Tab-separated table of C-alpha atoms in Angstrom:
chain	number	residue	atom	x	y	z
K	1	MET	CA	28.867	-4.548	-3.595
K	2	SER	CA	29.003	-7.053	-0.720
K	3	LEU	CA	26.333	-9.743	-0.696
K	4	ASN	CA	25.694	-8.731	2.928
K	5	ALA	CA	25.096	-5.064	2.127
K	6	SER	CA	21.553	-3.752	1.738
K	7	PRO	CA	21.088	-1.835	-1.544
K	8	SER	CA	18.875	1.247	-1.373
K	9	SER	CA	16.129	-0.505	-3.329
K	10	GLU	CA	15.875	-3.117	-0.544
K	11	ARG	CA	15.728	-0.591	2.319
K	12	LEU	CA	12.743	1.100	3.953
K	13	HIS	CA	12.402	4.639	2.555
K	14	ILE	CA	11.546	7.233	5.229
K	15	SER	CA	10.959	10.764	3.939
K	16	PHE	CA	10.512	14.089	5.737
K	17	PHE	CA	8.005	16.526	4.242
K	18	GLY	CA	6.724	19.944	5.273
K	19	MET	CA	6.815	23.676	4.666
K	20	ARG	CA	9.890	25.876	4.412
K	21	ASN	CA	11.413	26.702	7.803
K	22	ALA	CA	9.327	24.100	9.622
K	23	GLY	CA	12.649	22.556	10.630
K	24	LYS	CA	12.682	19.475	8.416
K	25	SER	CA	16.442	19.507	7.927
K	26	SER	CA	17.131	20.135	11.616
K	27	LEU	CA	14.842	17.258	12.537
K	28	VAL	CA	16.478	14.944	9.975
K	29	ASN	CA	19.880	15.768	11.470
K	30	ALA	CA	18.564	15.147	14.999
K	31	VAL	CA	16.984	11.797	14.063
K	32	THR	CA	20.024	10.527	12.140
K	33	GLY	CA	22.599	11.971	14.528
K	34	GLN	CA	24.443	13.336	11.487
K	35	GLU	CA	24.800	16.680	9.728
K	36	LEU	CA	22.973	15.202	6.763
K	37	SER	CA	21.150	18.367	5.655
K	38	LEU	CA	22.245	21.987	5.477
K	39	VAL	CA	20.410	24.068	8.092
K	40	SER	CA	19.698	27.805	7.832
K	41	ASP	CA	17.082	30.363	8.865
K	42	VAL	CA	16.761	31.307	5.183
K	43	LYS	CA	13.598	29.907	3.603
K	44	GLY	CA	14.200	27.315	0.892
K	45	THR	CA	17.689	26.244	2.015
K	46	THR	CA	16.947	22.674	0.912
K	47	THR	CA	16.657	22.991	-2.860
K	48	ASP	CA	16.855	19.323	-3.837
K	49	PRO	CA	15.957	16.078	-2.065
K	50	VAL	CA	18.844	14.938	0.131
K	51	LYS	CA	18.971	11.221	0.868
K	52	LYS	CA	21.197	8.967	2.889
K	53	ALA	CA	21.304	5.176	3.176
K	54	MET	CA	22.062	4.300	6.775
K	55	GLU	CA	21.301	2.135	9.795
K	56	LEU	CA	18.589	3.731	11.933
K	57	LEU	CA	18.285	1.947	15.264
K	58	PRO	CA	16.127	0.231	16.301
K	59	LEU	CA	14.726	-0.033	12.759
K	60	GLY	CA	17.743	-1.226	10.764
K	61	PRO	CA	18.785	-0.352	7.163
K	62	VAL	CA	16.798	2.609	5.798
K	63	VAL	CA	17.018	5.475	3.330
K	64	ILE	CA	16.308	8.860	4.933
K	65	THR	CA	15.225	11.647	2.563
K	66	ASP	CA	14.940	15.358	3.332
K	67	THR	CA	12.762	17.267	0.834
K	68	PRO	CA	12.405	20.910	-0.275
K	69	GLY	CA	9.587	22.915	1.288
K	70	TYR	CA	6.211	22.075	-0.195
K	71	ASP	CA	5.248	25.775	-0.165
K	72	ASP	CA	8.221	26.892	-2.275
K	73	GLU	CA	7.431	29.682	-4.738
K	74	GLY	CA	8.385	30.940	-8.182
K	75	THR	CA	9.538	28.971	-11.219
K	76	LEU	CA	12.350	27.248	-9.354
K	77	GLY	CA	10.039	26.662	-6.418
K	78	GLU	CA	7.565	24.826	-8.629
K	79	MET	CA	10.380	22.575	-9.839
K	80	ARG	CA	11.386	21.850	-6.241
K	81	VAL	CA	7.798	21.009	-5.291
K	82	LYS	CA	7.699	18.632	-8.268
K	83	LYS	CA	10.840	16.930	-6.924
K	84	THR	CA	9.137	16.604	-3.542
K	85	LYS	CA	6.137	14.919	-5.153
K	86	GLN	CA	8.495	12.496	-6.914
K	87	VAL	CA	9.968	11.518	-3.535
K	88	LEU	CA	6.444	10.752	-2.360
K	89	GLU	CA	6.202	8.070	-5.060
K	90	LYS	CA	9.010	6.046	-3.461
K	91	THR	CA	8.241	6.708	0.219
K	92	ASP	CA	7.354	3.812	2.514
K	93	PHE	CA	6.858	5.967	5.625
K	94	ALA	CA	6.534	9.751	5.900
K	95	VAL	CA	7.225	12.269	8.641
K	96	LEU	CA	5.258	15.493	8.136
K	97	VAL	CA	7.144	18.242	9.958
K	98	VAL	CA	4.908	21.121	11.081
K	99	ASP	CA	5.925	24.378	12.751
K	100	ALA	CA	4.231	23.964	16.136
K	101	VAL	CA	3.896	27.725	16.536
K	102	LEU	CA	2.117	28.216	13.210
K	103	GLY	CA	0.151	24.952	13.255
K	104	LEU	CA	-1.167	23.007	10.268
K	105	SER	CA	-1.229	25.068	7.073
K	106	GLN	CA	-3.396	24.449	4.041
K	107	ASN	CA	-0.338	23.028	2.279
K	108	ASP	CA	0.218	20.660	5.213
K	109	LYS	CA	-3.367	19.477	4.892
K	110	GLU	CA	-2.832	18.949	1.157
K	111	LEU	CA	0.208	16.814	1.897
K	112	ILE	CA	-1.809	14.765	4.396
K	113	SER	CA	-4.495	14.193	1.747
K	114	MET	CA	-1.848	13.050	-0.744
K	115	LEU	CA	-0.271	10.689	1.786
K	116	LYS	CA	-3.651	9.158	2.565
K	117	ALA	CA	-4.553	8.857	-1.132
K	118	LYS	CA	-1.296	7.024	-1.830
K	119	LYS	CA	-1.749	4.935	1.343
K	120	VAL	CA	1.580	6.058	2.761
K	121	PRO	CA	1.616	5.705	6.566
K	122	PHE	CA	2.835	8.854	8.295
K	123	ILE	CA	3.318	10.698	11.561
K	124	VAL	CA	2.975	14.440	12.160
K	125	ALA	CA	5.915	15.905	14.096
K	126	TYR	CA	5.207	19.348	15.568
K	127	ASN	CA	8.677	20.873	15.669
K	128	LYS	CA	9.717	23.915	17.751
K	129	ALA	CA	7.455	22.697	20.560
K	130	ASP	CA	9.858	24.357	23.004
K	131	LEU	CA	8.477	27.736	21.867
K	132	LEU	CA	4.934	26.903	22.954
K	133	LYS	CA	3.732	28.284	26.271
K	134	ASP	CA	0.659	26.122	26.756
K	135	GLY	CA	1.669	22.865	25.084
K	136	ILE	CA	-0.285	21.259	22.256
K	137	SER	CA	-3.168	18.818	21.914
K	138	LEU	CA	-2.065	15.741	19.982
K	139	ASN	CA	-3.699	12.793	18.237
K	140	GLU	CA	-2.290	9.256	18.220
K	141	ASN	CA	-0.128	9.774	15.137
K	142	GLU	CA	1.174	13.153	16.240
K	143	LEU	CA	4.165	14.085	18.381
K	144	ALA	CA	5.661	17.272	19.830
K	145	VAL	CA	9.413	17.581	19.267
K	146	SER	CA	12.206	20.103	19.375
K	147	ALA	CA	15.105	19.562	16.995
K	148	LEU	CA	16.925	22.415	18.752
K	149	LEU	CA	16.767	20.899	22.255
K	150	GLY	CA	16.601	17.242	21.175
K	151	SER	CA	13.350	16.640	23.013
K	152	GLY	CA	10.966	14.045	21.590
K	153	ILE	CA	13.570	12.694	19.152
K	154	THR	CA	13.855	9.284	20.816
K	155	GLU	CA	10.065	9.010	20.933
K	156	LEU	CA	9.870	9.966	17.238
K	157	LYS	CA	12.365	7.253	16.274
K	158	GLU	CA	10.449	4.714	18.347
K	159	LYS	CA	7.158	5.696	16.716
K	160	ILE	CA	8.720	5.407	13.249
K	161	ALA	CA	10.150	1.992	14.092
K	162	LYS	CA	6.867	0.744	15.595
K	163	ALA	CA	4.834	1.903	12.585
K	164	ALA	CA	7.351	0.536	10.122
K	165	VAL	CA	7.503	-2.982	11.562
K	166	GLY	CA	6.108	-5.372	8.991
K	167	MET	CA	5.702	-2.655	6.338
K	168	LYS	CA	8.233	-4.233	4.006
K	169	LYS	CA	6.150	-6.986	2.508
K	170	GLU	CA	8.113	-10.179	2.227
K	171	LYS	CA	7.718	-11.017	-1.439
K	172	PRO	CA	9.354	-14.241	-2.561
K	173	VAL	CA	12.387	-14.152	-4.814
K	174	ILE	CA	12.434	-17.889	-5.511
K	175	ASP	CA	11.682	-19.061	-1.946
K	176	ASP	CA	8.484	-20.840	-3.017
K	177	LEU	CA	10.156	-22.540	-5.999
K	178	VAL	CA	12.887	-24.431	-4.141
K	179	SER	CA	13.347	-26.705	-1.142
K	180	PRO	CA	16.388	-27.197	1.109
K	181	GLY	CA	19.044	-29.267	-0.673
K	182	ASP	CA	17.987	-28.242	-4.190
K	183	THR	CA	20.507	-27.115	-6.798
K	184	VAL	CA	19.835	-23.992	-8.868
K	185	VAL	CA	21.883	-23.033	-11.935
K	186	LEU	CA	22.370	-19.316	-12.607
K	187	VAL	CA	23.400	-18.372	-16.152
K	188	THR	CA	25.203	-15.020	-16.143
K	189	PRO	CA	26.630	-13.918	-19.498
K	190	ILE	CA	29.773	-11.771	-19.401
K	191	ASP	CA	29.642	-9.350	-22.317
K	192	GLU	CA	30.377	-5.678	-22.971
K	193	SER	CA	27.379	-4.611	-20.849
K	194	ALA	CA	28.312	-6.725	-17.811
K	195	PRO	CA	29.756	-4.678	-14.897
K	196	LYS	CA	33.445	-5.221	-14.285
K	197	GLY	CA	34.297	-7.421	-11.329
K	198	ARG	CA	30.790	-7.987	-9.974
K	199	LEU	CA	27.359	-9.443	-10.606
K	200	ILE	CA	24.366	-7.244	-11.330
K	201	LEU	CA	21.882	-6.712	-8.496
K	202	PRO	CA	19.208	-9.266	-9.556
K	203	GLN	CA	21.911	-11.938	-9.765
K	204	GLN	CA	23.277	-10.974	-6.347
K	205	ILE	CA	19.872	-10.999	-4.661
K	206	THR	CA	18.857	-14.280	-6.282
K	207	LEU	CA	22.156	-15.918	-5.301
K	208	ARG	CA	21.768	-14.790	-1.690
K	209	ASN	CA	18.151	-16.010	-1.685
K	210	ILE	CA	19.282	-19.464	-2.862
K	211	LEU	CA	21.789	-19.660	-0.005
K	212	ASP	CA	19.219	-18.398	2.514
K	213	ASN	CA	16.954	-21.276	1.486
K	214	ASN	CA	19.685	-23.847	2.197
K	215	CYS	CA	20.138	-24.646	-1.497
K	216	SER	CA	23.233	-24.912	-3.668
K	217	ALA	CA	23.987	-22.511	-6.518
K	218	VAL	CA	26.018	-23.200	-9.640
K	219	VAL	CA	26.948	-20.048	-11.558
K	220	CYS	CA	28.214	-20.186	-15.134
K	221	ARG	CA	28.233	-18.383	-18.470
K	222	GLU	CA	25.876	-19.490	-21.208
K	223	THR	CA	28.837	-20.892	-23.175
K	224	GLU	CA	29.655	-23.285	-20.306
K	225	LEU	CA	26.061	-24.257	-19.500
K	226	GLU	CA	25.919	-27.496	-21.482
K	227	GLY	CA	29.058	-28.825	-19.828
K	228	VAL	CA	27.836	-27.773	-16.395
K	229	LEU	CA	24.510	-29.597	-16.811
K	230	ASP	CA	26.326	-32.742	-17.993
K	231	SER	CA	28.643	-32.645	-14.971
K	232	LEU	CA	25.950	-32.355	-12.318
K	233	CYS	CA	25.150	-35.534	-10.386
K	234	VAL	CA	21.618	-34.294	-9.626
K	235	LYS	CA	19.071	-32.622	-11.875
K	236	PRO	CA	18.786	-28.901	-11.082
K	237	ARG	CA	15.521	-27.819	-9.520
K	238	LEU	CA	15.615	-24.629	-11.598
K	239	VAL	CA	17.721	-22.754	-14.156
K	240	ILE	CA	17.634	-18.941	-14.167
K	241	THR	CA	19.235	-17.044	-17.021
K	242	ASP	CA	19.840	-13.493	-18.130
K	243	SER	CA	16.981	-12.519	-20.457
K	244	GLN	CA	19.257	-11.707	-23.383
K	245	ALA	CA	20.573	-15.297	-23.412
K	246	PHE	CA	17.151	-16.895	-22.956
K	247	SER	CA	16.764	-18.106	-26.523
K	248	PHE	CA	20.246	-19.675	-26.546
K	249	VAL	CA	19.837	-21.207	-23.080
K	250	SER	CA	16.360	-22.633	-23.777
K	251	LYS	CA	17.847	-24.839	-26.508
K	252	ILE	CA	20.308	-26.345	-23.998
K	253	VAL	CA	18.157	-26.849	-20.911
K	254	PRO	CA	16.026	-30.039	-21.157
K	255	GLU	CA	12.264	-29.535	-21.128
K	256	ASP	CA	11.890	-31.346	-17.796
K	257	ILE	CA	14.022	-28.721	-16.009
K	258	PRO	CA	12.127	-25.500	-15.158
K	259	LEU	CA	13.659	-22.436	-16.804
K	260	THR	CA	13.038	-18.738	-16.255
K	261	SER	CA	14.947	-15.430	-16.244
K	262	PHE	CA	16.213	-13.014	-13.617
K	263	SER	CA	14.002	-10.319	-15.119
K	264	ILE	CA	10.870	-12.452	-14.797
K	265	VAL	CA	11.815	-13.366	-11.225
K	266	PHE	CA	12.111	-9.647	-10.485
K	267	ALA	CA	8.861	-8.851	-12.290
K	268	ARG	CA	7.172	-10.790	-9.509
K	269	TYR	CA	9.492	-9.717	-6.694
K	270	LYS	CA	9.341	-5.997	-7.488
K	271	GLY	CA	5.990	-5.575	-9.150
K	272	ASP	CA	3.022	-7.457	-10.564
K	273	LEU	CA	4.006	-10.356	-12.832
K	274	ALA	CA	0.439	-11.041	-13.943
K	275	GLU	CA	-0.068	-7.413	-14.980
K	276	LEU	CA	3.206	-7.379	-16.914
K	277	VAL	CA	2.307	-10.612	-18.713
K	278	ARG	CA	-1.027	-9.084	-19.729
K	279	GLY	CA	0.923	-6.086	-21.052
K	280	ALA	CA	3.007	-8.350	-23.284
K	281	VAL	CA	-0.045	-9.000	-25.458
K	282	MET	CA	0.162	-5.403	-26.706
K	283	LEU	CA	3.418	-6.262	-28.475
K	284	LYS	CA	1.316	-8.201	-30.998
K	285	ASN	CA	-1.048	-5.271	-31.552
K	286	LEU	CA	1.327	-2.376	-32.181
K	287	ALA	CA	0.825	-0.392	-35.382
K	288	ASP	CA	2.919	1.983	-37.464
K	289	GLU	CA	3.751	5.249	-35.669
K	290	ASP	CA	2.582	3.951	-32.276
K	291	LYS	CA	4.561	5.453	-29.407
K	292	VAL	CA	6.404	3.098	-27.050
K	293	LEU	CA	8.182	4.249	-23.894
K	294	ILE	CA	11.239	2.275	-22.795
K	295	SER	CA	11.993	3.094	-19.161
K	296	GLU	CA	14.842	2.061	-16.871
K	297	GLY	CA	15.136	2.576	-13.133
K	298	CYS	CA	18.909	3.105	-13.158
K	299	THR	CA	21.173	5.601	-14.933
K	300	HIS	CA	24.011	3.397	-16.154
K	301	HIS	CA	26.357	4.524	-18.907
K	302	ARG	CA	24.814	3.832	-22.326
K	303	GLN	CA	26.939	1.624	-24.567
K	304	CYS	CA	26.916	1.030	-28.308
K	305	ASN	CA	24.874	-2.163	-27.905
K	306	ASP	CA	22.771	-0.981	-24.948
K	307	ILE	CA	19.745	-3.172	-24.223
K	308	GLY	CA	17.321	-0.296	-23.554
K	309	THR	CA	18.147	2.071	-26.392
K	310	VAL	CA	19.473	-0.358	-29.017
K	311	LYS	CA	18.554	-4.010	-28.537
K	312	MET	CA	14.993	-3.625	-27.226
K	313	PRO	CA	13.865	-1.213	-29.992
K	314	GLY	CA	15.456	-3.512	-32.569
K	315	TRP	CA	13.697	-6.603	-31.207
K	316	ILE	CA	10.339	-4.814	-31.085
K	317	LYS	CA	10.648	-3.548	-34.663
K	318	SER	CA	11.672	-6.995	-35.878
K	319	PHE	CA	8.857	-8.725	-33.953
K	320	THR	CA	6.101	-6.314	-35.016
K	321	GLY	CA	7.346	-5.410	-38.484
K	322	LYS	CA	6.083	-1.894	-37.734
K	323	ASN	CA	7.660	1.556	-37.706
K	324	ILE	CA	7.462	2.299	-33.987
K	325	SER	CA	8.283	5.654	-32.372
K	326	PHE	CA	10.400	5.154	-29.219
K	327	SER	CA	10.961	7.415	-26.204
K	328	PHE	CA	13.327	6.707	-23.310
K	329	THR	CA	13.505	7.576	-19.619
K	330	SER	CA	15.934	6.490	-16.915
K	331	GLY	CA	16.506	6.879	-13.190
K	332	GLY	CA	13.788	8.792	-11.364
K	333	ASP	CA	12.194	10.137	-14.545
K	334	PHE	CA	8.811	8.632	-15.370
K	335	PRO	CA	5.783	10.432	-16.832
K	336	GLU	CA	3.032	11.354	-14.395
K	337	ASN	CA	0.545	10.465	-17.108
K	338	PRO	CA	1.879	7.977	-19.698
K	339	GLY	CA	-1.363	8.159	-21.684
K	340	GLU	CA	0.341	9.193	-24.934
K	341	TYR	CA	2.007	5.772	-25.244
K	342	LYS	CA	0.561	2.533	-26.572
K	343	LEU	CA	2.948	0.472	-24.442
K	344	VAL	CA	5.515	0.970	-21.686
K	345	VAL	CA	8.467	-1.451	-21.652
K	346	HIS	CA	10.243	-1.319	-18.289
K	347	CYS	CA	13.458	-2.829	-16.993
K	348	GLY	CA	13.396	-5.342	-14.137
K	349	GLY	CA	13.311	-2.505	-11.591
K	350	CYS	CA	16.132	-3.860	-9.426
K	351	MET	CA	17.255	-0.325	-8.521
K	352	LEU	CA	13.736	0.807	-7.587
K	353	GLY	CA	11.980	0.242	-4.292
K	354	ASP	CA	8.704	-1.687	-4.181
K	355	LYS	CA	6.730	1.529	-3.681
K	356	GLU	CA	8.165	3.289	-6.729
K	357	MET	CA	7.747	0.272	-9.009
K	358	ALA	CA	4.156	-0.192	-7.844
K	359	SER	CA	3.524	3.516	-8.476
K	360	ARG	CA	4.740	3.240	-12.082
K	361	ILE	CA	2.558	0.207	-12.731
K	362	GLU	CA	-0.426	2.017	-11.205
K	363	LYS	CA	0.144	5.123	-13.358
K	364	CYS	CA	0.059	2.958	-16.471
K	365	LYS	CA	-3.090	1.143	-15.327
K	366	ASN	CA	-4.838	4.449	-14.571
K	367	ALA	CA	-3.888	5.736	-18.037
K	368	GLY	CA	-5.073	2.533	-19.703
K	369	VAL	CA	-1.561	1.835	-20.996
K	370	PRO	CA	-0.202	-1.745	-20.847
K	371	MET	CA	3.206	-2.248	-19.232
K	372	VAL	CA	5.607	-5.128	-19.800
K	373	ASN	CA	9.113	-5.636	-18.440
K	374	TYR	CA	12.247	-6.611	-20.340
K	375	GLY	CA	12.232	-10.289	-19.398
K	376	VAL	CA	8.577	-10.885	-20.223
K	377	ALA	CA	8.883	-8.916	-23.486
K	378	ILE	CA	12.002	-10.800	-24.594
K	379	ALA	CA	10.399	-14.153	-23.805
K	380	MET	CA	7.268	-13.161	-25.752
K	381	MET	CA	9.214	-11.957	-28.798
K	382	HIS	CA	11.401	-15.085	-28.859
K	383	GLY	CA	8.466	-17.471	-28.518
K	384	ILE	CA	9.477	-18.826	-25.108
K	385	LEU	CA	7.097	-16.963	-22.770
K	386	GLU	CA	5.121	-20.085	-21.977
K	387	ARG	CA	8.166	-22.008	-20.832
K	388	SER	CA	9.597	-19.100	-18.836
K	389	LEU	CA	6.377	-18.818	-16.822
K	390	GLU	CA	5.896	-22.517	-16.055
K	391	PRO	CA	7.573	-22.189	-12.616
K	392	PHE	CA	4.918	-19.611	-11.631
K	393	SER	CA	1.752	-21.714	-11.708
K	394	ASP	CA	-0.766	-18.940	-11.005
K	395	VAL	CA	0.483	-16.752	-13.875
K	396	TYR	CA	1.150	-19.719	-16.160
K	397	GLU	CA	-2.558	-20.563	-16.019
K	398	MET	CA	-3.228	-17.258	-17.821
K	399	ILE	CA	-1.296	-18.212	-20.952
K	400	LYS	CA	-0.935	-21.983	-21.112
K	401	PRO	CA	-2.367	-23.676	-24.234
K	402	GLN	CA	-5.686	-25.441	-23.886
K	403	GLY	CA	-5.437	-29.112	-23.017
K	404	LYS	CA	-1.980	-28.799	-21.472
């Protein structure tokens, strides 16, 4: 992937919701100017969420998602409605498409309540307005449109863009840890799990962030790190390593050089670092037969030495000395209520949007289940959590030894 491309996890997610035959798919096609969704007069034509990463002017890079009708029926219909609710978890801005002739249904009102409860900003688009004889009375966040005639589409795009401005909260990657002219060393092991010919997303985003802050980046493998540090004319402002090499790297990097991991950087960038550090404490309190969920946001091919299904369970068993029961989820799968687990161990979340990662953390908090991410867990189990958090002063205060 190009360093200039915007991955889906970094884009604004705009989703279209509504009842069957309200014209969601037609409106999506009209807004995007593409035949993105299949359109038919048959109810329930959209059976699965359809999404497209694209440039939506004047907004910029977005992900547009068309969803199945929220009033779908039967066994399959219930599954489709469940998929629609899952889309809601990752939506930054919603368009509720209502049949202007039929008006707001009870299901529409339920969707509005859900959007408000999840604090998702939205606009109500009354489609098929061309069929109305007497027009329609509208509130500020409502708009009359016709996907068939193309009327109101420009206004809808402008309203979406206006509402979405500033919605993507600018969380720091390492912006607050460096100053122009600093040198940052990135340690990127190349092993059997490393993707061929490219860096993984956290490494890409961090590298771009270093350049955006007018700093210099030195990228090396852990086996070359010692020589790289010896060759530098200036002391690095920061060293960032892959979590799996943290223990090895910490022995090489002098104590006066701040050291952390990509996963810990992303714990803050994507979620709530303080909450994940609090969750790490549960690793010390696990007992025999406790259930632990290991969850990943992507669906990469599992390998024989996979970190999620092999290495992480092995580290946890070794650290706790207990017989733990593990479950695994990946991609969009995450339990609505994780209450059956004693701990959730999550990946760095680089493939998830801010909204979806925040939703998973919130589900765990509501269920009273601690969550920790890979980087924080690895640092805890290898006895280097304190050092890995030193660059983040507010969180470091939570765990630093007394008198330090």
